[in-house]
Coordinates of N, CA and C and ligand atoms in Angstrom, one line a residue:
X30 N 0.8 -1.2 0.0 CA 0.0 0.0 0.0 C 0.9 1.3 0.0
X31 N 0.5 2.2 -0.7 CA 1.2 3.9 -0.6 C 1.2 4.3 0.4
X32 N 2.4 4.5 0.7 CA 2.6 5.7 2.2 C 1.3 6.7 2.2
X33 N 0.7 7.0 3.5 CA -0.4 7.7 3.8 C 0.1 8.8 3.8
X34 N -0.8 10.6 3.6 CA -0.1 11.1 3.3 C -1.2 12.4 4.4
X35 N -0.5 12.8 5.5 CA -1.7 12.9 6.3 C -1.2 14.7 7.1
X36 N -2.0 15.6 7.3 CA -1.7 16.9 7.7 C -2.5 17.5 8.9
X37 N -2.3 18.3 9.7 CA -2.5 18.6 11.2 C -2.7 19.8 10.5
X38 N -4.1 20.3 10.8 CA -4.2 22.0 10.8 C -4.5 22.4 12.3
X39 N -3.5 23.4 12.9 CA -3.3 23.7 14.1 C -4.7 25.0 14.4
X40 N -5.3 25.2 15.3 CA -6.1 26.3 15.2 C -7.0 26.6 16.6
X41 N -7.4 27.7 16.7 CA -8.5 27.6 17.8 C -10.0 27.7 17.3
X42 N -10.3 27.7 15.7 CA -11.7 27.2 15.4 C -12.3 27.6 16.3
X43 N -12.3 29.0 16.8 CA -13.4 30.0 17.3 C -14.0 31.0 16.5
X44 N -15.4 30.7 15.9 CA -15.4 29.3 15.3 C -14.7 28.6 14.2
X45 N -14.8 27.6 13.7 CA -14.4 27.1 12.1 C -15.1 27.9 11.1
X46 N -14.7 28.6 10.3 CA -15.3 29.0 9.1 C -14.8 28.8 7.7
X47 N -15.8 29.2 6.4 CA -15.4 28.8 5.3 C -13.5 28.6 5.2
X48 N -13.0 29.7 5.5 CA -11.2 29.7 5.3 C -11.0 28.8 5.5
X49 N -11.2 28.3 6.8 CA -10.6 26.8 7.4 C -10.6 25.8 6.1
X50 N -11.6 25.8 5.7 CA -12.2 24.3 4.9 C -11.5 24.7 3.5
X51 N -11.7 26.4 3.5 CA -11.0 26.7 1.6 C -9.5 25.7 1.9
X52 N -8.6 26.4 2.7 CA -7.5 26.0 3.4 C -7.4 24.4 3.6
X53 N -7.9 24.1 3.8 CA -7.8 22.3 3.9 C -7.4 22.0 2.7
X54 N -9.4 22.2 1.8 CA -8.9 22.1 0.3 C -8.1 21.9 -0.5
X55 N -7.6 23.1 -0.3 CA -6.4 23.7 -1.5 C -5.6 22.4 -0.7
X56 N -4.8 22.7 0.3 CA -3.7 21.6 0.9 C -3.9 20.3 0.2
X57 N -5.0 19.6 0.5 CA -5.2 18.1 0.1 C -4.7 18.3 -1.3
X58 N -5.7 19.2 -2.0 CA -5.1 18.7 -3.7 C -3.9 19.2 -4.1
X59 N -3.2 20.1 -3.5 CA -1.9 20.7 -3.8 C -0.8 19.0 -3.6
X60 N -1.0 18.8 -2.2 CA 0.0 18.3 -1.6 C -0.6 16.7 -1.6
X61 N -1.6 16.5 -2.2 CA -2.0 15.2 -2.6 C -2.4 14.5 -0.9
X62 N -2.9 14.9 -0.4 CA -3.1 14.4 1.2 C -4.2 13.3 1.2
X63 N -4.0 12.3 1.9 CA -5.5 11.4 2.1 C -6.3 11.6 3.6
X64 N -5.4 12.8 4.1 CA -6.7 13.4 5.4 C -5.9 14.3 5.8
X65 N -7.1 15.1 6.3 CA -6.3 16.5 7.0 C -7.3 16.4 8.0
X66 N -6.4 16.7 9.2 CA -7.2 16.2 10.8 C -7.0 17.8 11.3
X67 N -8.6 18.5 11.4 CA -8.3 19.6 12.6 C -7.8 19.6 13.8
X68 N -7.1 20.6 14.4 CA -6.6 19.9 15.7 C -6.6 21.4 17.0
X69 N -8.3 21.3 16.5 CA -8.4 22.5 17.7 C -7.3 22.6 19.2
X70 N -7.6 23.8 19.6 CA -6.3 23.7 21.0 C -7.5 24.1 21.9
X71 N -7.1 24.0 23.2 CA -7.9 24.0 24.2 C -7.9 25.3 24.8
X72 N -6.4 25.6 24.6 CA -6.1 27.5 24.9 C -5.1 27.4 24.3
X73 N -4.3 28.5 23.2 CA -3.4 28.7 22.3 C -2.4 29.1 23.5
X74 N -0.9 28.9 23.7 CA -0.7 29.8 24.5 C -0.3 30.9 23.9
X75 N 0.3 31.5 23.3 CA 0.0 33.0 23.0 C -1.0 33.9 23.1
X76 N -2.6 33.0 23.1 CA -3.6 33.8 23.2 C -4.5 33.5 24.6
X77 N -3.2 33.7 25.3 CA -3.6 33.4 27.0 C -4.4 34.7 27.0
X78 N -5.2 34.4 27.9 CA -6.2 35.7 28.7 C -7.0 36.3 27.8
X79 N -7.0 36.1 26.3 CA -8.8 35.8 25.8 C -9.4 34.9 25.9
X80 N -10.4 35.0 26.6 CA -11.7 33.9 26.4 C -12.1 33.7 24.8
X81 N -12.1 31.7 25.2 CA -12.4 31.3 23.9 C -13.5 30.0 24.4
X82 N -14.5 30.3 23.4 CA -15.9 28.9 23.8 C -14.9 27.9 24.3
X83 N -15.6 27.1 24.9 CA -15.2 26.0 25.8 C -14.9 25.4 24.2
X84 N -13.7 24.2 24.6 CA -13.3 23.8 23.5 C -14.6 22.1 23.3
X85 N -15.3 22.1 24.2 CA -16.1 21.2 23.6 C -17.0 21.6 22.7
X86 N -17.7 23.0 22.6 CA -18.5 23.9 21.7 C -17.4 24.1 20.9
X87 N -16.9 24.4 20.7 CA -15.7 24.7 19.4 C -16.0 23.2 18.9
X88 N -15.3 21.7 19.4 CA -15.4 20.7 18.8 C -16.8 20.5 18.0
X89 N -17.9 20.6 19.0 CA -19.1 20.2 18.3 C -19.7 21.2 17.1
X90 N -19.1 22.5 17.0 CA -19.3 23.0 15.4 C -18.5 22.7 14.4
X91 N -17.1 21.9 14.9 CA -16.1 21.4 13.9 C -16.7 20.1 13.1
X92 N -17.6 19.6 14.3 CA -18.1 18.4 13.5 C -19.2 18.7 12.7
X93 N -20.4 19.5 12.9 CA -21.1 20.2 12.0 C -20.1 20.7 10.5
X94 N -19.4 21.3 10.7 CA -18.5 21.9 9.4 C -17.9 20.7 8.9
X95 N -17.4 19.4 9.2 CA -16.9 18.6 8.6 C -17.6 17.2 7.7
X96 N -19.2 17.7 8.7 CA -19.7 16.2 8.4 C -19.8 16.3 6.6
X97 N -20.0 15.5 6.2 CA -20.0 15.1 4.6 C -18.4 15.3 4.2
X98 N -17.2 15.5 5.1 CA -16.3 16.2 4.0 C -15.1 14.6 4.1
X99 N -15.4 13.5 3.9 CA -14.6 12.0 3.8 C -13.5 12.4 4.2
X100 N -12.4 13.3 3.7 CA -11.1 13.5 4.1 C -10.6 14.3 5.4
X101 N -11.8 15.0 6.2 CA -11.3 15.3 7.0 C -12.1 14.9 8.3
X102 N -10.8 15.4 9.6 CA -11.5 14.6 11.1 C -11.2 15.8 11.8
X103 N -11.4 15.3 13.0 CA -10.9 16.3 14.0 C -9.9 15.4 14.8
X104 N -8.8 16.0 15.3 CA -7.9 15.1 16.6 C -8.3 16.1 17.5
X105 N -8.7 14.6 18.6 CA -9.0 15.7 20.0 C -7.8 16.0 21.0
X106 N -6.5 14.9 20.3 CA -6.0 14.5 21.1 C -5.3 16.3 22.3
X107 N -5.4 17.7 21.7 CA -4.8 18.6 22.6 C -6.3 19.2 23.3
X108 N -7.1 18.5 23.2 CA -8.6 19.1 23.4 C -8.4 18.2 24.9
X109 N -8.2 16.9 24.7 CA -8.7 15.9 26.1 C -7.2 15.8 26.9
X110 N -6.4 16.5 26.3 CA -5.2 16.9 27.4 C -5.4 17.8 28.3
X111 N -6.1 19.2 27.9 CA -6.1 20.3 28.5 C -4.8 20.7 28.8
X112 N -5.3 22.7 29.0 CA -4.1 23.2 29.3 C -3.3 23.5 28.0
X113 N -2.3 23.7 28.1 CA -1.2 24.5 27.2 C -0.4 23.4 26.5
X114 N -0.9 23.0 25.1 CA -0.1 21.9 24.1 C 1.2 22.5 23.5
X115 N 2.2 22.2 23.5 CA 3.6 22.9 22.3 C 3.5 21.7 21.1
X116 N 3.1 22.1 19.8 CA 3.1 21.3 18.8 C 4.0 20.6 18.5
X117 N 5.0 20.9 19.1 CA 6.1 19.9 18.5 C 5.7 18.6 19.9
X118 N 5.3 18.4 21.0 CA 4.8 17.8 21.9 C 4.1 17.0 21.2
X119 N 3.0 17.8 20.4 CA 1.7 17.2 19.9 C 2.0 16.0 19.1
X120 N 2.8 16.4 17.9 CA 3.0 16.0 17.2 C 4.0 14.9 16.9
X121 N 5.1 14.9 18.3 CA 6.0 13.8 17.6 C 5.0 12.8 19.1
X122 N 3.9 13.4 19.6 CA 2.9 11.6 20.1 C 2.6 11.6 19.4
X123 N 1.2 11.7 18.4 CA 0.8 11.5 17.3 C 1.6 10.5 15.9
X124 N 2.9 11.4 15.6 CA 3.4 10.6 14.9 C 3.2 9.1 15.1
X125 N 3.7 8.7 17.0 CA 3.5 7.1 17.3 C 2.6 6.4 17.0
X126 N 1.2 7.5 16.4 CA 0.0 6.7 16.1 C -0.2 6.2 14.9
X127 N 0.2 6.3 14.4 CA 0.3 6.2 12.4 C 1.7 5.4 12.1
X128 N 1.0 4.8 11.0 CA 1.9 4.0 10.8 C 3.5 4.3 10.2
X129 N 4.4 3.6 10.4 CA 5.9 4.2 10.1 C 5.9 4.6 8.4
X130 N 6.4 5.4 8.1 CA 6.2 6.1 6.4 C 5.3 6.9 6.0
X131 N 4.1 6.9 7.4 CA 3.7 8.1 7.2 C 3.9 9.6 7.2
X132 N 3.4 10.0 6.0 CA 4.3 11.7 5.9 C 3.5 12.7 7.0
X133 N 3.4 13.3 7.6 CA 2.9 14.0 8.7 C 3.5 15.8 8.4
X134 N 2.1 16.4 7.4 CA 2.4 17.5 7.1 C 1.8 18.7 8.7
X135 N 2.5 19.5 8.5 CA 1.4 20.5 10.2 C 1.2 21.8 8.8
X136 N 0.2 22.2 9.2 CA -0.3 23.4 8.0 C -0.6 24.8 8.8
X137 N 0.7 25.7 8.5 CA 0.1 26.7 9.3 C 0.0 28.5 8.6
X138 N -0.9 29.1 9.0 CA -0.9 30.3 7.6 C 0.1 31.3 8.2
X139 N 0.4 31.8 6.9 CA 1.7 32.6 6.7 C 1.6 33.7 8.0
X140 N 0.7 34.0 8.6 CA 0.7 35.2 9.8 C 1.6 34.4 11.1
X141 N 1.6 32.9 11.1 CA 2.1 32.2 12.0 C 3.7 32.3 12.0
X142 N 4.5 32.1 10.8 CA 5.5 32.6 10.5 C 6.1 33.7 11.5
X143 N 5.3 34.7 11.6 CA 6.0 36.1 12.6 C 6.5 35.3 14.1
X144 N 5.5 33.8 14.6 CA 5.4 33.5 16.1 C 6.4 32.5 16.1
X145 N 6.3 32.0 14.8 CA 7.3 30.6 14.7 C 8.7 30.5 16.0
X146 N 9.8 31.5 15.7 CA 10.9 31.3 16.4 C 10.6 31.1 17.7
X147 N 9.5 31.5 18.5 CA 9.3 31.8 19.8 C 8.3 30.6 20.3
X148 N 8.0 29.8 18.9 CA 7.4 28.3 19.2 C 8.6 27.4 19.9
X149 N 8.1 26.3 21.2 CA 8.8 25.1 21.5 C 9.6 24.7 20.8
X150 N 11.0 24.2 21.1 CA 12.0 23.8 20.1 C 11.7 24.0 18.7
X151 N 11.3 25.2 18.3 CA 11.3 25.9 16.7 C 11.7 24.7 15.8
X152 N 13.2 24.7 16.2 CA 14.0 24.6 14.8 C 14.0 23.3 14.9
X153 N 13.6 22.4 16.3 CA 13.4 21.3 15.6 C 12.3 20.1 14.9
X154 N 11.1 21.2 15.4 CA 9.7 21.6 15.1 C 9.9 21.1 13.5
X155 N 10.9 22.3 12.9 CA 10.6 22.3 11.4 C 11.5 21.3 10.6
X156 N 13.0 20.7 11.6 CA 13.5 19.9 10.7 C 12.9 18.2 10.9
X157 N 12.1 18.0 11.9 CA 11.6 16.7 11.8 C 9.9 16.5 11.1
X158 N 9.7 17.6 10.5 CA 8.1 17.3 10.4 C 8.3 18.7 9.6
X159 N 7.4 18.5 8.5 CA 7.1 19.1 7.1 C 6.4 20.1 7.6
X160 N 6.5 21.4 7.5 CA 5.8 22.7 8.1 C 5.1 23.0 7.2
X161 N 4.0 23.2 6.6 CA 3.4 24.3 5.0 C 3.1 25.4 5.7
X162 N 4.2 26.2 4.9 CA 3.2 27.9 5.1 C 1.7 27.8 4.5
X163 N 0.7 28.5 4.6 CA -0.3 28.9 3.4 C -0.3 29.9 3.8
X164 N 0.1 31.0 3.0 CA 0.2 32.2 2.4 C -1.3 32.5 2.0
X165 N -2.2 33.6 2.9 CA -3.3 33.8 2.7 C -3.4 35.5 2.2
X166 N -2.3 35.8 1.9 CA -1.8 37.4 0.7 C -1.1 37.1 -0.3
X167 N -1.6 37.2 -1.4 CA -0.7 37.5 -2.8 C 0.3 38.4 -2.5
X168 N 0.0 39.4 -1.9 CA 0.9 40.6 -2.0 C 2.2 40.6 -1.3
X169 N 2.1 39.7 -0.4 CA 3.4 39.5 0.8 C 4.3 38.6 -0.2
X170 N 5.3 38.8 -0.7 CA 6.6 38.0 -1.3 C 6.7 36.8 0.1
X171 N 7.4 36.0 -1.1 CA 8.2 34.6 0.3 C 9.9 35.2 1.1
X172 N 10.1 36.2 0.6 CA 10.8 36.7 1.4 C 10.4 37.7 2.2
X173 N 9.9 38.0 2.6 CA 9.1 39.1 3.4 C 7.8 38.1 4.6
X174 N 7.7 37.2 4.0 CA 7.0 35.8 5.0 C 8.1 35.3 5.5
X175 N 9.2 35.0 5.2 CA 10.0 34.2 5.8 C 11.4 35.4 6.7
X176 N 10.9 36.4 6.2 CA 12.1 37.4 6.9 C 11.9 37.2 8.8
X177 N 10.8 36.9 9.6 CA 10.8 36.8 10.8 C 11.9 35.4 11.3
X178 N 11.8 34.4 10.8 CA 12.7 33.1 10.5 C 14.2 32.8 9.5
X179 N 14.5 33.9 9.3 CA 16.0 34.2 8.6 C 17.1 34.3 10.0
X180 N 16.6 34.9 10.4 CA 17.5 34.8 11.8 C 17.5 34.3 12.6
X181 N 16.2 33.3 13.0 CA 15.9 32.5 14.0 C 16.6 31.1 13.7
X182 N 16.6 30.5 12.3 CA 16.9 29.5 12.1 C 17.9 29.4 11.0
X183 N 18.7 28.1 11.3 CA 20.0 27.9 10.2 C 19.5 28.1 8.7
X184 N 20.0 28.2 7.7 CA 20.0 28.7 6.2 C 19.2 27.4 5.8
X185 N 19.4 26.0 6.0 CA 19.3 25.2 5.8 C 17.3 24.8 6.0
X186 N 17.4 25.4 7.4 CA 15.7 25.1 7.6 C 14.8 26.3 6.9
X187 N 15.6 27.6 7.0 CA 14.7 28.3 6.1 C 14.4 27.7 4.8
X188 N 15.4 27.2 3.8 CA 15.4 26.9 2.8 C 14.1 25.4 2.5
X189 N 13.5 25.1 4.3 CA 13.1 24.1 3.9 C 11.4 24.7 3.7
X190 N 11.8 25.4 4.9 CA 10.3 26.0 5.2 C 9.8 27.2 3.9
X191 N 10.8 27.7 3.1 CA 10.7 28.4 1.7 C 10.2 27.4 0.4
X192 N 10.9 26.2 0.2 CA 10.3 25.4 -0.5 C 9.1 25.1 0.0
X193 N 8.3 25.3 1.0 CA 6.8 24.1 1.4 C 5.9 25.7 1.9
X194 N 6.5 26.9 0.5 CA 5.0 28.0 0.5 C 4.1 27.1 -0.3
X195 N 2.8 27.5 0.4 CA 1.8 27.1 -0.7 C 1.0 28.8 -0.2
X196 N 0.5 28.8 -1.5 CA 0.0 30.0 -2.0 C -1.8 29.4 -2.5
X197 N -2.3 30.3 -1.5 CA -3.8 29.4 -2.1 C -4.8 31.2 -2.4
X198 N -5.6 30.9 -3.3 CA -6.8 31.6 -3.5 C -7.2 32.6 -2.1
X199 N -6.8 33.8 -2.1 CA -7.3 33.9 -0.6 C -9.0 34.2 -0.2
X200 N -9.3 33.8 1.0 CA -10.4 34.0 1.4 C -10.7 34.4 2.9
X201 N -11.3 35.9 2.3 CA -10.7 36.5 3.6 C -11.7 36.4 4.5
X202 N -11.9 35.6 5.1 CA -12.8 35.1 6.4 C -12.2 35.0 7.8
X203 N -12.1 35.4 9.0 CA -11.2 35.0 10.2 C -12.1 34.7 11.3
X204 N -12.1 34.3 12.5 CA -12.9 33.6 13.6 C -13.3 35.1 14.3
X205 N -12.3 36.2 14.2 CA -12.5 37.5 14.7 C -13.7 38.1 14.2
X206 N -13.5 38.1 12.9 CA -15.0 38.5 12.2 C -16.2 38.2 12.5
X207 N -16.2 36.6 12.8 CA -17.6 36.1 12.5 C -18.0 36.0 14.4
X208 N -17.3 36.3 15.2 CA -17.5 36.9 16.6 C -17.9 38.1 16.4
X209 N -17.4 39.3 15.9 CA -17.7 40.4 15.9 C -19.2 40.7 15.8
X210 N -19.4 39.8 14.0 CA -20.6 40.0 13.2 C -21.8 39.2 14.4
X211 N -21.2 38.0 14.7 CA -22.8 37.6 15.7 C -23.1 38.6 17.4
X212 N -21.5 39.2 17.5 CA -22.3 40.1 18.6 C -22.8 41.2 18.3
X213 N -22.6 42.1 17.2 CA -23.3 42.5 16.7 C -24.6 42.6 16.4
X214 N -25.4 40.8 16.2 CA -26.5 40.8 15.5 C -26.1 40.6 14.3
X215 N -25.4 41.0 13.5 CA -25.1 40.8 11.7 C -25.5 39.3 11.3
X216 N -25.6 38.6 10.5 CA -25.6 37.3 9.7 C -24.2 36.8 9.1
X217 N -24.1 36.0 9.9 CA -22.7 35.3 8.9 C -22.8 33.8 8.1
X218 N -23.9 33.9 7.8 CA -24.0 33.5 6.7 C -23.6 33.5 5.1
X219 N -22.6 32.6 4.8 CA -21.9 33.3 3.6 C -20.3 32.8 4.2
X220 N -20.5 32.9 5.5 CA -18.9 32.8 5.8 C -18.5 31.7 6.8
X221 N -20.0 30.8 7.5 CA -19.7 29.2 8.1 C -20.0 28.6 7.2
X222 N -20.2 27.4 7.2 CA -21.0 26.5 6.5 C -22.9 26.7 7.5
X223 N -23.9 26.3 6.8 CA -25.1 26.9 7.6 C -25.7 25.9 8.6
X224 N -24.9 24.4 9.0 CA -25.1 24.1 9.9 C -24.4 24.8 11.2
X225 N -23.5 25.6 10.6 CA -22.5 26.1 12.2 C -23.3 27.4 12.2
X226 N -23.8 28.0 11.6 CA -24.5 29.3 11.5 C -25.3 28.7 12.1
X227 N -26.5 27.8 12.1 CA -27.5 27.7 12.6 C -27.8 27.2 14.5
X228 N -26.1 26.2 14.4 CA -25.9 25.9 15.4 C -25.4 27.0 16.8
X229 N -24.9 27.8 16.1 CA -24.3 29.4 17.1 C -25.8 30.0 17.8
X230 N -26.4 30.0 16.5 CA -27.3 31.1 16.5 C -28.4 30.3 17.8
X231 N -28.5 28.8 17.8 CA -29.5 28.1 19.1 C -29.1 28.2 19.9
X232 N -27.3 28.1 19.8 CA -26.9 28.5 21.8 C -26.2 29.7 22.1
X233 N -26.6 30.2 21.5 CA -26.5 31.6 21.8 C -24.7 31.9 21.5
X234 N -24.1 31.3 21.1 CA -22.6 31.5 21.1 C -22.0 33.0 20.7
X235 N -21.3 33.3 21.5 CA -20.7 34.9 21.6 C -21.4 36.2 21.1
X236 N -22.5 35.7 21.7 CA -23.6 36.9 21.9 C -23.1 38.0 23.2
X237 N -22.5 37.5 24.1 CA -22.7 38.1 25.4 C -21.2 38.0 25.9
X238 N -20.0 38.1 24.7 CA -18.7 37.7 24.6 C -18.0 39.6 25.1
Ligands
ATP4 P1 -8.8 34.5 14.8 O1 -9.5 35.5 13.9 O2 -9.6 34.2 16.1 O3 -7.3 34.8 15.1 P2 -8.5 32.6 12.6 O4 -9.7 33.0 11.7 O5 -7.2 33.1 12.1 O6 -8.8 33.1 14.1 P3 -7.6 30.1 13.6 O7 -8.4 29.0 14.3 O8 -6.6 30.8 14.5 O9 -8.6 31.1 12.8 O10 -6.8 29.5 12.3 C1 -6.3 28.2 12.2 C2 -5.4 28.2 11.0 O11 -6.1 28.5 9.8 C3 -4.3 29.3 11.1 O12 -3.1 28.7 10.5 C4 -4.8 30.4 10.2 O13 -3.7 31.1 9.6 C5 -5.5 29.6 9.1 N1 -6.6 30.4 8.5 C6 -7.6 31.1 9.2 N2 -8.4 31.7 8.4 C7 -8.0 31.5 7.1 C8 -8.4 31.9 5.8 N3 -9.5 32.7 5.6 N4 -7.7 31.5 4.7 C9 -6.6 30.7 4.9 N5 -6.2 30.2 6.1 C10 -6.8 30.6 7.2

């Protein structure tokens, strides 16, 4: 059988919206993937001290957003740890779960880039496990994405993390928006999929945020 060919999108899916899933998308068929596993966090640490839905409500609109989609899951596994995950933690347990040969992509968008060096063992974060930028601006050059990581890391791992830009269609949707828009009152319809629209809107999610 072909080596499996499998990717971690890191995120706090407060909530999941269309971007998320454009972003999957593109990944799988760019990089030929046979599953891309969401991998909500329970609390980012960088985004200590904002309140974010309990990560079981975060989970249960991930599964609304994914049902019908065959290639993708959710891993709970930084959800039922609690507390403060470092990806490179996450990921080389995980790796033990899958079988040996499997390629184990982590997909993270180009604004992550700026936080990278200050991620848990960074550098070795990116030489044991395949990093994808997705570059969600045309406008930003790959050297100007990768300028925060020119000095953090050897020539060698830039050069790795420069080869694995992926550049996708952008769609400008963020979890910030679609918070804004429902405390607001606005409709964000257009920008979940309409089972997570519909699902927010029964429990009242970040109405009173
Ligand atoms: P927030 O607005 O709360 O910061 P977000 O919309 O960026 O959230 P996250 O859950 O933080 O959502 O994102 C998870 C991953 O998906 C990150 O790597 C992020 O860069 C990427 N991403 C988010 N929105 C988009 C989008 N519209 N297009 C492409 N990638 C996206």
């Amino acid at each position: 059988m072909a080596s499996r060919r499998l990717a971690f999108l890191g995120g706090s899916f407060d909530p999941v919206h269309l971007g998320h899933l454009h972003l999957a998308r593109a990944a799988c068929e760019r990089l030929a993937l046979d599953t891309v596993r969401f991998l909500p966090a329970p609390s980012a640490p960088h985004k200590l001290g904002k309140p974010m839905l309990p990560v079981e409500d975060r989970i249960e609109l991930l599964g609304l957003a994914l049902a019908g989609e065959p290639r993708f899951g959710i891993e709970e596994h930084e959800a039922r740890r609690g507390g403060s995950s470092y990806t490179i933690d996450t990921l080389r347990y995980l790796r033990r779960r899958f079988p040996s040969g499997t390629r184990i992509f982590f997909l993270i968008g180009g604004d992550s880039l700026r936080d990278l060096p200050q991620w848990r063992s960074a550098a070795e974060l990116v030489a044991e496990f395949d990093l994808v930028t997705v570059s969600r601006d045309p406008r930003v050059p790959d050297d100007e994405l990768l300028a925060p990581v020119v000095r953090a890391f050897p020539p060698s791992l830039v050069e790795k993390l420069r080869a694995a830009i992926l550049r996708v269609e952008p769609l400008p949707v963020s979890s910030t928006e679609i918070r804004e828009r429902v405390r607001q009152g606005l409709s964000i319809d257009g920008l979940v999929p309409p089972a997570v629209a519909q699902r927010i809107a029964e429990r009242g999610h970040y109405r009173a945020r």
